[in-house]
PDB file of C-alpha atoms and ligand atoms in Angstrom:
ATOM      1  CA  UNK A 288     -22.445  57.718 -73.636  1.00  0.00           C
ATOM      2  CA  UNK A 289     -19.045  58.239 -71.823  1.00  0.00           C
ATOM      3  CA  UNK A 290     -18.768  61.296 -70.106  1.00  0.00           C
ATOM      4  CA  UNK A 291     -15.494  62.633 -67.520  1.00  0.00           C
ATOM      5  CA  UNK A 292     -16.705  64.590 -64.377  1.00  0.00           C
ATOM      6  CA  UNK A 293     -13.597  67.407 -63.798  1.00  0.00           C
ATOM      7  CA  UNK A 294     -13.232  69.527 -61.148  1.00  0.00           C
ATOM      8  CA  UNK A 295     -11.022  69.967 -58.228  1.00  0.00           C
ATOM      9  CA  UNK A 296     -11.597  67.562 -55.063  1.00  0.00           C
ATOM     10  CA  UNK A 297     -14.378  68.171 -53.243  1.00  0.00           C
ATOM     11  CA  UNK A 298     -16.391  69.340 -56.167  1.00  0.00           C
ATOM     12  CA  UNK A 299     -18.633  66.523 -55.887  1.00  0.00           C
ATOM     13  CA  UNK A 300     -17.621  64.173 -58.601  1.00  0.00           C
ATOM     14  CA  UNK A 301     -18.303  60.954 -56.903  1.00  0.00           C
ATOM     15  CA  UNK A 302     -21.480  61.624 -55.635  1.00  0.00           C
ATOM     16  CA  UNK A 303     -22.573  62.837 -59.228  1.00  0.00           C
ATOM     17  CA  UNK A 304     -21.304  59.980 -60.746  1.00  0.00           C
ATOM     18  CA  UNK A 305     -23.258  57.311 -58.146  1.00  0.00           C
ATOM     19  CA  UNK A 306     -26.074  59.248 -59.299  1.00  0.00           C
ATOM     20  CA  UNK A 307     -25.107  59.612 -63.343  1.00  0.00           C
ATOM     21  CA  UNK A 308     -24.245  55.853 -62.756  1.00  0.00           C
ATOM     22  CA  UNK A 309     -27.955  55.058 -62.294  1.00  0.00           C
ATOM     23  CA  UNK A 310     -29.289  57.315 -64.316  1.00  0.00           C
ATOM     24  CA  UNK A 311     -27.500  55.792 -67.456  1.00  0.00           C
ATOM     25  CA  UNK A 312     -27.198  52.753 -65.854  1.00  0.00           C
ATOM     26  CA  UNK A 313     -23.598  52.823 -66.921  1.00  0.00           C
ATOM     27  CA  UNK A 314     -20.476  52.248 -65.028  1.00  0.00           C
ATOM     28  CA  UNK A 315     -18.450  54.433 -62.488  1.00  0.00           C
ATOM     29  CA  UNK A 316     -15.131  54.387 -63.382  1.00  0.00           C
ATOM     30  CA  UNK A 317     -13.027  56.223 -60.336  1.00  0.00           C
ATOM     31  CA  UNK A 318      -9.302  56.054 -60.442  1.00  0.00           C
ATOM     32  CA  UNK A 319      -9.031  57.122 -56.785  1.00  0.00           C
ATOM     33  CA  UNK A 320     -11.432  54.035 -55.816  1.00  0.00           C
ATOM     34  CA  UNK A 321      -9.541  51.269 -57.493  1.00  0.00           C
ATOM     35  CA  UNK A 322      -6.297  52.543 -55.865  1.00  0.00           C
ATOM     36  CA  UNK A 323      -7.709  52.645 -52.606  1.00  0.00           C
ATOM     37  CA  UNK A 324      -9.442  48.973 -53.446  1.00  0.00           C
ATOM     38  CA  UNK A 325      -5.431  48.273 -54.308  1.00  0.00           C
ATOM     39  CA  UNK A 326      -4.173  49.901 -50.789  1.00  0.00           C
ATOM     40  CA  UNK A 327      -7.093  47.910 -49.115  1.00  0.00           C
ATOM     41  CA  UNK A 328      -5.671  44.771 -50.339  1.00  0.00           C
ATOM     42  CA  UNK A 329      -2.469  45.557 -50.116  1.00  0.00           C
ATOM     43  CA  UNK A 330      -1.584  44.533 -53.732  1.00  0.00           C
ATOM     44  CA  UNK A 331       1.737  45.970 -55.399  1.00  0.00           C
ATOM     45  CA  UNK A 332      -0.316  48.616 -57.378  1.00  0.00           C
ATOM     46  CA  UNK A 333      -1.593  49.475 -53.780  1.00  0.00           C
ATOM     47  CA  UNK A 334       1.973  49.825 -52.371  1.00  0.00           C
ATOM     48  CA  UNK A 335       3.306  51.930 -55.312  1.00  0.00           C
ATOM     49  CA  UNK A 336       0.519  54.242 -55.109  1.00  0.00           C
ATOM     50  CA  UNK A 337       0.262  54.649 -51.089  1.00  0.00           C
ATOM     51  CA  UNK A 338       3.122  57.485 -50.881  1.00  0.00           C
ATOM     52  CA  UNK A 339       1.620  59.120 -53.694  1.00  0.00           C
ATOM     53  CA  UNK A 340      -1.860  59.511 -52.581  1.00  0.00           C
ATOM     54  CA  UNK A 341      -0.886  60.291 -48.752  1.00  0.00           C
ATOM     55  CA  UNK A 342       0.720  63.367 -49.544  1.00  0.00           C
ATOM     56  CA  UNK A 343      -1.919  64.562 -51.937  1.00  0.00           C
ATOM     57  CA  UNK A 344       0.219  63.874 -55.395  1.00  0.00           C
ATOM     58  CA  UNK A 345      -0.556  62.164 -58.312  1.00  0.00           C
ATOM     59  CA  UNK A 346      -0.108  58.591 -58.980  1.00  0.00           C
ATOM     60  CA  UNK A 347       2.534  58.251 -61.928  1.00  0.00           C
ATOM     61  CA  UNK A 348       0.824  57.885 -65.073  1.00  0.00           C
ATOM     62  CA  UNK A 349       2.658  54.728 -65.960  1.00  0.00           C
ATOM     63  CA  UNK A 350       0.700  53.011 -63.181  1.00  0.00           C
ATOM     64  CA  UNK A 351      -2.684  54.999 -63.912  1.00  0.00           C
ATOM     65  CA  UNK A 352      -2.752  55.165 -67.992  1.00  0.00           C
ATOM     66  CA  UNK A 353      -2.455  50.914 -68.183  1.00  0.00           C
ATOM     67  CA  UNK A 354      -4.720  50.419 -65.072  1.00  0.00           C
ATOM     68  CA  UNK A 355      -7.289  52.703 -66.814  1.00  0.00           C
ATOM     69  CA  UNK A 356      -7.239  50.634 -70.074  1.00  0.00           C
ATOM     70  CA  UNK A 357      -7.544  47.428 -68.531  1.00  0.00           C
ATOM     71  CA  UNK A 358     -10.931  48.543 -66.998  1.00  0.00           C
ATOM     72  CA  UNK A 359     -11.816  50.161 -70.093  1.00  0.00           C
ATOM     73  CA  UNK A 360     -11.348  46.922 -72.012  1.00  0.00           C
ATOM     74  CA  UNK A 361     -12.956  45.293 -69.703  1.00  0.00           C
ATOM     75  CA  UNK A 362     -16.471  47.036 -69.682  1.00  0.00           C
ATOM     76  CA  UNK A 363     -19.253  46.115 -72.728  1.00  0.00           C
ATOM     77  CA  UNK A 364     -18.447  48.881 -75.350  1.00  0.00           C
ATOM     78  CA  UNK A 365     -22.451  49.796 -75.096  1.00  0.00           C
ATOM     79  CA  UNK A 366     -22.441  50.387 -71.592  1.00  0.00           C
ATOM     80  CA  UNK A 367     -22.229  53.857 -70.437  1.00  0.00           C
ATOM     81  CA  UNK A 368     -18.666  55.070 -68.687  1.00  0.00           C
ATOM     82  CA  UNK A 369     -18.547  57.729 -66.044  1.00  0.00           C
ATOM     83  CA  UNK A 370     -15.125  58.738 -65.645  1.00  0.00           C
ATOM     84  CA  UNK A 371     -14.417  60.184 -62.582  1.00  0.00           C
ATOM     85  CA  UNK A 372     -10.999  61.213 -61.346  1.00  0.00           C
ATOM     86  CA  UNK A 373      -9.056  60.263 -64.809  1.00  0.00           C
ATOM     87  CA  UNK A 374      -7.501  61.994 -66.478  1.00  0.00           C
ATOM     88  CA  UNK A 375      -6.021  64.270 -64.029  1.00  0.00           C
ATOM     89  CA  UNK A 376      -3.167  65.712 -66.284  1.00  0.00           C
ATOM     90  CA  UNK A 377      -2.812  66.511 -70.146  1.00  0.00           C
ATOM     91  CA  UNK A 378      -0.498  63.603 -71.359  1.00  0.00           C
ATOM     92  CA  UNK A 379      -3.598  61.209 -69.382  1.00  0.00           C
ATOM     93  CA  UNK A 380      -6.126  63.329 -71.592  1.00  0.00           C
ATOM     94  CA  UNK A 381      -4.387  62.228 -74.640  1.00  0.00           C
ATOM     95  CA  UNK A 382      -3.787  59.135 -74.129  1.00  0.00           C
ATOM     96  CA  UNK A 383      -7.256  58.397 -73.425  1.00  0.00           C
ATOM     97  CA  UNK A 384      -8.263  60.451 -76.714  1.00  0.00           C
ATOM     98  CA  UNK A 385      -5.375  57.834 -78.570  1.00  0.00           C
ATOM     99  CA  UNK A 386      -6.566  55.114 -76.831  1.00  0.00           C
ATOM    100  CA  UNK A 387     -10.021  55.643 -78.084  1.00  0.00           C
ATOM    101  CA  UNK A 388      -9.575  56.436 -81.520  1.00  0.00           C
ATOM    102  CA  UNK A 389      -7.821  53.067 -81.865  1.00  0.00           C
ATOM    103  CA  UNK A 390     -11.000  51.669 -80.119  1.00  0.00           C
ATOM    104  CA  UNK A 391     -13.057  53.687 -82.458  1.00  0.00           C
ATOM    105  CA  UNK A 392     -14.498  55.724 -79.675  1.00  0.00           C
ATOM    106  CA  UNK A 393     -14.672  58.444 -77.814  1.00  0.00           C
ATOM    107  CA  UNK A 394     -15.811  61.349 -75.138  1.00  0.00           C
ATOM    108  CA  UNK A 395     -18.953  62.318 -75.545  1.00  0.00           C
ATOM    109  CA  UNK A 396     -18.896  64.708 -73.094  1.00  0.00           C
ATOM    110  CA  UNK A 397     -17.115  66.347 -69.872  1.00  0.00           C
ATOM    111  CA  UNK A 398     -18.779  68.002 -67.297  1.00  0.00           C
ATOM    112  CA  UNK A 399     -16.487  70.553 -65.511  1.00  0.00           C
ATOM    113  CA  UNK A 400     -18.137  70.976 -61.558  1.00  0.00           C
ATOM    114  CA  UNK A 401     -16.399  74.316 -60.814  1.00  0.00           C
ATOM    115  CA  UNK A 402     -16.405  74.899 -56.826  1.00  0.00           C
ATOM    116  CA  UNK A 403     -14.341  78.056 -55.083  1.00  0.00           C
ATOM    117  CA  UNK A 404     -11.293  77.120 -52.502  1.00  0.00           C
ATOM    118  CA  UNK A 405     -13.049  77.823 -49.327  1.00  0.00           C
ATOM    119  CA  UNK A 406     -16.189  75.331 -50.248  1.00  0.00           C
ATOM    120  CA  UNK A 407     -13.640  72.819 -51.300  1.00  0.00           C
ATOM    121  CA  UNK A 408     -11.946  72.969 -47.908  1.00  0.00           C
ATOM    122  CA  UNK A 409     -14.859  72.780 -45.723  1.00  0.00           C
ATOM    123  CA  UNK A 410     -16.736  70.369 -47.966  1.00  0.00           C
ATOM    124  CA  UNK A 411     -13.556  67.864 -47.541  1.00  0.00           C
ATOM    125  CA  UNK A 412     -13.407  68.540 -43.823  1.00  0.00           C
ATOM    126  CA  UNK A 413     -16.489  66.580 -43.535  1.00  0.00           C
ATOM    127  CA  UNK A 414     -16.840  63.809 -45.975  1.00  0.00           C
ATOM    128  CA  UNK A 415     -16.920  60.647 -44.688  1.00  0.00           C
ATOM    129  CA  UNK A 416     -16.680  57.573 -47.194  1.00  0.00           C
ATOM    130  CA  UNK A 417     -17.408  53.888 -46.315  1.00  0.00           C
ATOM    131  CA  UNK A 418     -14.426  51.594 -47.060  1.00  0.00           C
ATOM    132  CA  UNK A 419     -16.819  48.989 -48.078  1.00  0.00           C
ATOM    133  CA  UNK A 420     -18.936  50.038 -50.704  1.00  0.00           C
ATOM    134  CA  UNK A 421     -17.243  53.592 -51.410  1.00  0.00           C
ATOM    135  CA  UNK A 422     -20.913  55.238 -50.891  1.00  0.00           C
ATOM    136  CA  UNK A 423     -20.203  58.941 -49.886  1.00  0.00           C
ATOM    137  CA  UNK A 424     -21.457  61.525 -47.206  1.00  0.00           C
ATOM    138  CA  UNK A 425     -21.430  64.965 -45.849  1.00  0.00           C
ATOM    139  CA  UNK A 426     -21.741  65.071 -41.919  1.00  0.00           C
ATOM    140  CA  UNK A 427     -23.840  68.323 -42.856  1.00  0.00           C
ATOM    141  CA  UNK A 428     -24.982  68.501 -46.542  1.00  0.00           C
ATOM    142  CA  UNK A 429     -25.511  65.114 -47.179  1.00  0.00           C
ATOM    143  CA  UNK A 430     -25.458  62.766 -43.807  1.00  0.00           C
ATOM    144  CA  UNK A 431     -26.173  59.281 -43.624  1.00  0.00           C
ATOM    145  CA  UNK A 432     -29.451  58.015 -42.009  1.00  0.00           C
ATOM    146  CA  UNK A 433     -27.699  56.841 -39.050  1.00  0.00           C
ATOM    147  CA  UNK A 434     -24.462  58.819 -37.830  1.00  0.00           C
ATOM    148  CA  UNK A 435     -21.607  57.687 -38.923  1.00  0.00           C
ATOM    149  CA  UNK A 436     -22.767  54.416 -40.406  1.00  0.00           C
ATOM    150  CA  UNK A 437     -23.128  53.753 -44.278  1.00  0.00           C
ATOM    151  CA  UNK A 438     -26.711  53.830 -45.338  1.00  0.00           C
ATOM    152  CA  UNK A 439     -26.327  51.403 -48.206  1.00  0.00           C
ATOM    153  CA  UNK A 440     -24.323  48.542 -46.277  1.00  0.00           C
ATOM    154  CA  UNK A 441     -24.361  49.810 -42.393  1.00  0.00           C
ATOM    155  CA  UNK A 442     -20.380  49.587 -42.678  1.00  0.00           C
ATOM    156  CA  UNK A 443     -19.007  52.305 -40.383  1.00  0.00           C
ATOM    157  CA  UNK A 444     -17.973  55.393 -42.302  1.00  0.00           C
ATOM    158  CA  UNK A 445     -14.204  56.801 -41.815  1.00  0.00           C
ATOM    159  CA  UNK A 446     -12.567  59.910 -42.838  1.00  0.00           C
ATOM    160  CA  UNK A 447      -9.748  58.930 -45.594  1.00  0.00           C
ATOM    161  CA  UNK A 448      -6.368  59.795 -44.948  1.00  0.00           C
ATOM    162  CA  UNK A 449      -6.142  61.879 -47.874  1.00  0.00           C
ATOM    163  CA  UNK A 450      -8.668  64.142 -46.697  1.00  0.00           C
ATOM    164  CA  UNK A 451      -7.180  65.565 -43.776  1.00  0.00           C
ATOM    165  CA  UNK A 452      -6.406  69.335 -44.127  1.00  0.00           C
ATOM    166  CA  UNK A 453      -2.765  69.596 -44.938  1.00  0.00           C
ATOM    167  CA  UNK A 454      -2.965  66.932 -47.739  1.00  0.00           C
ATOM    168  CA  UNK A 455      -6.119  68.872 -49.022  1.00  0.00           C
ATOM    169  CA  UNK A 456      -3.839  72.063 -49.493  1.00  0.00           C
ATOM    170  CA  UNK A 457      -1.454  69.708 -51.861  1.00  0.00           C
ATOM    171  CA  UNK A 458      -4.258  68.014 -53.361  1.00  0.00           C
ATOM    172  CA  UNK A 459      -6.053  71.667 -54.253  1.00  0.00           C
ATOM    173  CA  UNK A 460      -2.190  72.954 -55.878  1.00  0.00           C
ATOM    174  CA  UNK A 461      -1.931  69.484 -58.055  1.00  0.00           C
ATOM    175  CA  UNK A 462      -5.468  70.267 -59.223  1.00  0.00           C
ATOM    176  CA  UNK A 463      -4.251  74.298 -60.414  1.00  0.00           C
ATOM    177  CA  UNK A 464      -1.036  73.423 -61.616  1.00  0.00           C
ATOM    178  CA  UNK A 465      -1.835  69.942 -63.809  1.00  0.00           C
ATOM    179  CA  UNK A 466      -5.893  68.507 -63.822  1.00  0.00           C
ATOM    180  CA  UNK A 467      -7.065  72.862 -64.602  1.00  0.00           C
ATOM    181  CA  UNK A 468      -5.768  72.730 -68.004  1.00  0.00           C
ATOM    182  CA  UNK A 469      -7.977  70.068 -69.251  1.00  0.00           C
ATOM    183  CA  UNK A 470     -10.544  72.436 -68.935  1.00  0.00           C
ATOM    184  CA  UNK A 471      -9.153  74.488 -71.925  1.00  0.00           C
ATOM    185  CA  UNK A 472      -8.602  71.109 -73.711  1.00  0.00           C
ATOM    186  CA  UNK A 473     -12.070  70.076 -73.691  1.00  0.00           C
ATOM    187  CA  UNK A 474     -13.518  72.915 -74.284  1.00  0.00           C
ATOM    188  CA  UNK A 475     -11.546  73.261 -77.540  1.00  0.00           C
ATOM    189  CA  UNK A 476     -12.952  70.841 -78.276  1.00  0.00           C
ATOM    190  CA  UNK A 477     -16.401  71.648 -77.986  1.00  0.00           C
ATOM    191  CA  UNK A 478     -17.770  69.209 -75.285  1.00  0.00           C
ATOM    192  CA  UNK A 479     -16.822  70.654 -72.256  1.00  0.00           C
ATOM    193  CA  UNK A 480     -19.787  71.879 -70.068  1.00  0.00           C
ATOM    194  CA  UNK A 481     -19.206  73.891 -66.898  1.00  0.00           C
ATOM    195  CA  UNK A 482     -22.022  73.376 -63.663  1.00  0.00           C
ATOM    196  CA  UNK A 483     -22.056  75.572 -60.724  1.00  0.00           C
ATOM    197  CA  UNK A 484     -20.671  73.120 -58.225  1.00  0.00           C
ATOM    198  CA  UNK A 485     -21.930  75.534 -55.023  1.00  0.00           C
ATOM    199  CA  UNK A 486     -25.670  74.137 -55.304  1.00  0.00           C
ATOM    200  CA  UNK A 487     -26.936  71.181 -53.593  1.00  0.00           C
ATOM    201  CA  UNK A 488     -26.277  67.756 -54.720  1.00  0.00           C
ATOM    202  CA  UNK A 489     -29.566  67.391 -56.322  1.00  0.00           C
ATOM    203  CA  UNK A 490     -29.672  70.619 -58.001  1.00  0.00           C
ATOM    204  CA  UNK A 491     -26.162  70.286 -59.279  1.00  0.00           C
ATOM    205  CA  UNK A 492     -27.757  66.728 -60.765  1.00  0.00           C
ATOM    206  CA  UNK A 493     -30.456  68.347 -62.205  1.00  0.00           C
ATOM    207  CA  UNK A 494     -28.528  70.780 -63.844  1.00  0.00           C
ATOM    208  CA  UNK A 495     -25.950  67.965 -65.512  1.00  0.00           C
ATOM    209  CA  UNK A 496     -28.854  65.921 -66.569  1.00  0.00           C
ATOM    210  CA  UNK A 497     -30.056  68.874 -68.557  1.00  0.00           C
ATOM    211  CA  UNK A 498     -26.865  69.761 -70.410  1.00  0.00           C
ATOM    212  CA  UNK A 499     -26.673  65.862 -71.370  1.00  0.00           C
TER     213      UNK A 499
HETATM  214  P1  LIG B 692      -9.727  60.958 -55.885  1.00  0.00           P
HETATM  215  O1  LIG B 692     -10.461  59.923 -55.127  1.00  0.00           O
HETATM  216  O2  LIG B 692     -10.119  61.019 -57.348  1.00  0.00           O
HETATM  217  O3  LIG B 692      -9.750  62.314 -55.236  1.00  0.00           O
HETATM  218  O4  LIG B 692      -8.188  60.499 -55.912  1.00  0.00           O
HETATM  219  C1  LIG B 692      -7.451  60.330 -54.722  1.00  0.00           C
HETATM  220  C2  LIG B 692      -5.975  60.258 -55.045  1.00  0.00           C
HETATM  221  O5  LIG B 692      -5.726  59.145 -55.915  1.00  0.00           O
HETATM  222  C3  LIG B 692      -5.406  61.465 -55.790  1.00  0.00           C
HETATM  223  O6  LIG B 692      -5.068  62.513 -54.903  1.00  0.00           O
HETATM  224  C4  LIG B 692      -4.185  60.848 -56.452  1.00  0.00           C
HETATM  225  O7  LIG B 692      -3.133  60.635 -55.521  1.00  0.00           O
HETATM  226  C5  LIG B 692      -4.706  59.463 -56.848  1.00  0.00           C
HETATM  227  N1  LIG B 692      -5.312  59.506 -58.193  1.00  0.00           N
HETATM  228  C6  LIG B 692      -6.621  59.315 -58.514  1.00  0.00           C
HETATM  229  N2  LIG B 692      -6.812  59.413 -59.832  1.00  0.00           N
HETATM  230  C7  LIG B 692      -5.597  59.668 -60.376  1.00  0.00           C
HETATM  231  C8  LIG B 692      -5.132  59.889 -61.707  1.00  0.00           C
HETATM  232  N3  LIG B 692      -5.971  59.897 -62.759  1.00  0.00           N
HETATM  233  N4  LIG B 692      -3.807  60.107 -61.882  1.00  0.00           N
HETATM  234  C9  LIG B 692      -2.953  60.101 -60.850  1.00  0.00           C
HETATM  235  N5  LIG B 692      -3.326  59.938 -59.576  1.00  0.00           N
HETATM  236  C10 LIG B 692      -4.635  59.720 -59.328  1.00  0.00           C
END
């Protein structure tokens, strides 16, 4: 099965797809996480996409569309892909689509999380990711065991850059103005399944796992 998880940041995605990934016990495939594994390690993909992702824009897609394939390739063509994050814009959607149908593949199916501004904006305000594992929390809706430390790996959580307010703003705008679209696309084409994004974690699981 290879399903994309769309919906503005915030929405949840990454914590779905931790839990999708076990459930299918496929593979999370984040865009945002292997650039931020790049900025960690200070590679040249890192450096390109710093600028980018500090001010809340999009990573050109001649860095993301290539990067994406070479994990793609890379993964056993049984295993099940969550996409998360990718694509963000329509020329990403169809290269993916291209991409697959040379592969002889394709989407199964794309969950759409749909969460209102305000939620987004608070929900952001308190993440806190660990730069070690990427294992996410919610200082109020979803906090660790132990404050501020990861529960999987003990590493100490941070706040990422991109998630301070003003960046949110830009990242929320990019999201309306080029990832909203894809809705329409994937819905045309008849696999596009929209979950209330405002419920809890779990119940926002429960409800994907039932429309799989
Ligand atoms: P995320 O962790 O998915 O919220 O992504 C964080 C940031 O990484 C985004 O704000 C973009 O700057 C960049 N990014 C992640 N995925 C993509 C993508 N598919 N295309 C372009 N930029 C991306």
């Amino acid at each position: 099965m290879k399903l994309i998880l769309l919906g503005p940041p915030g929405a949840g995605k990454g914590t779905q797809a931790e839990k999708l990934t076990k459930y299918l016990t496929g593979l999370h495939v984040s865009t945002g996480d292997i650039f931020r594994y790049n900025i960690k390690n200070n590679t040249e993909l890192g450096k390109k996409a710093k600028s980018y992702m500090d001010s809340g824009k999009l990573v050109p897609d001649e860095l993301t569309i290539d990067l994406v394939w070479d994990k793609l390739d890379s993964i056993d063509k049984d295993k099940s892909i969550i996409l998360d994050g990718f694509p963000r814009n329509l020329s990403q959607a169809k290269a993916l689509d291209e991409g697959l149908k040379q592969r002889n593949d394709k989407i199964d199916k794309v969950i759409n999380i749909a969460v209102d501004d305000e939620v987004i904006i608070k929900r952001i305000a308190g993440r806190r990711v660990c730069p070690n594992c990427g294992m996410s929390f919610h200082v109020d809706n979803n906090p660790p065991k132990v404050d501020g430390i990861c529960d999987n790996c003990k590493h100490e959580l941070i706040q990422r850059d991109d998630d301070k307010e003003q960046t949110v703003h830009k990242r929320i705008d990019v999201y309306n103005e080029q990832t909203a679209v894809l809705i329409d696309f994937y819905k045309q084409k008849g696999i596009l399944t929209t979950i209330d994004g405002k419920k809890s974690p779990d119940e926002v699981f429960e409800d994907i796992t039932k429309s799989l």
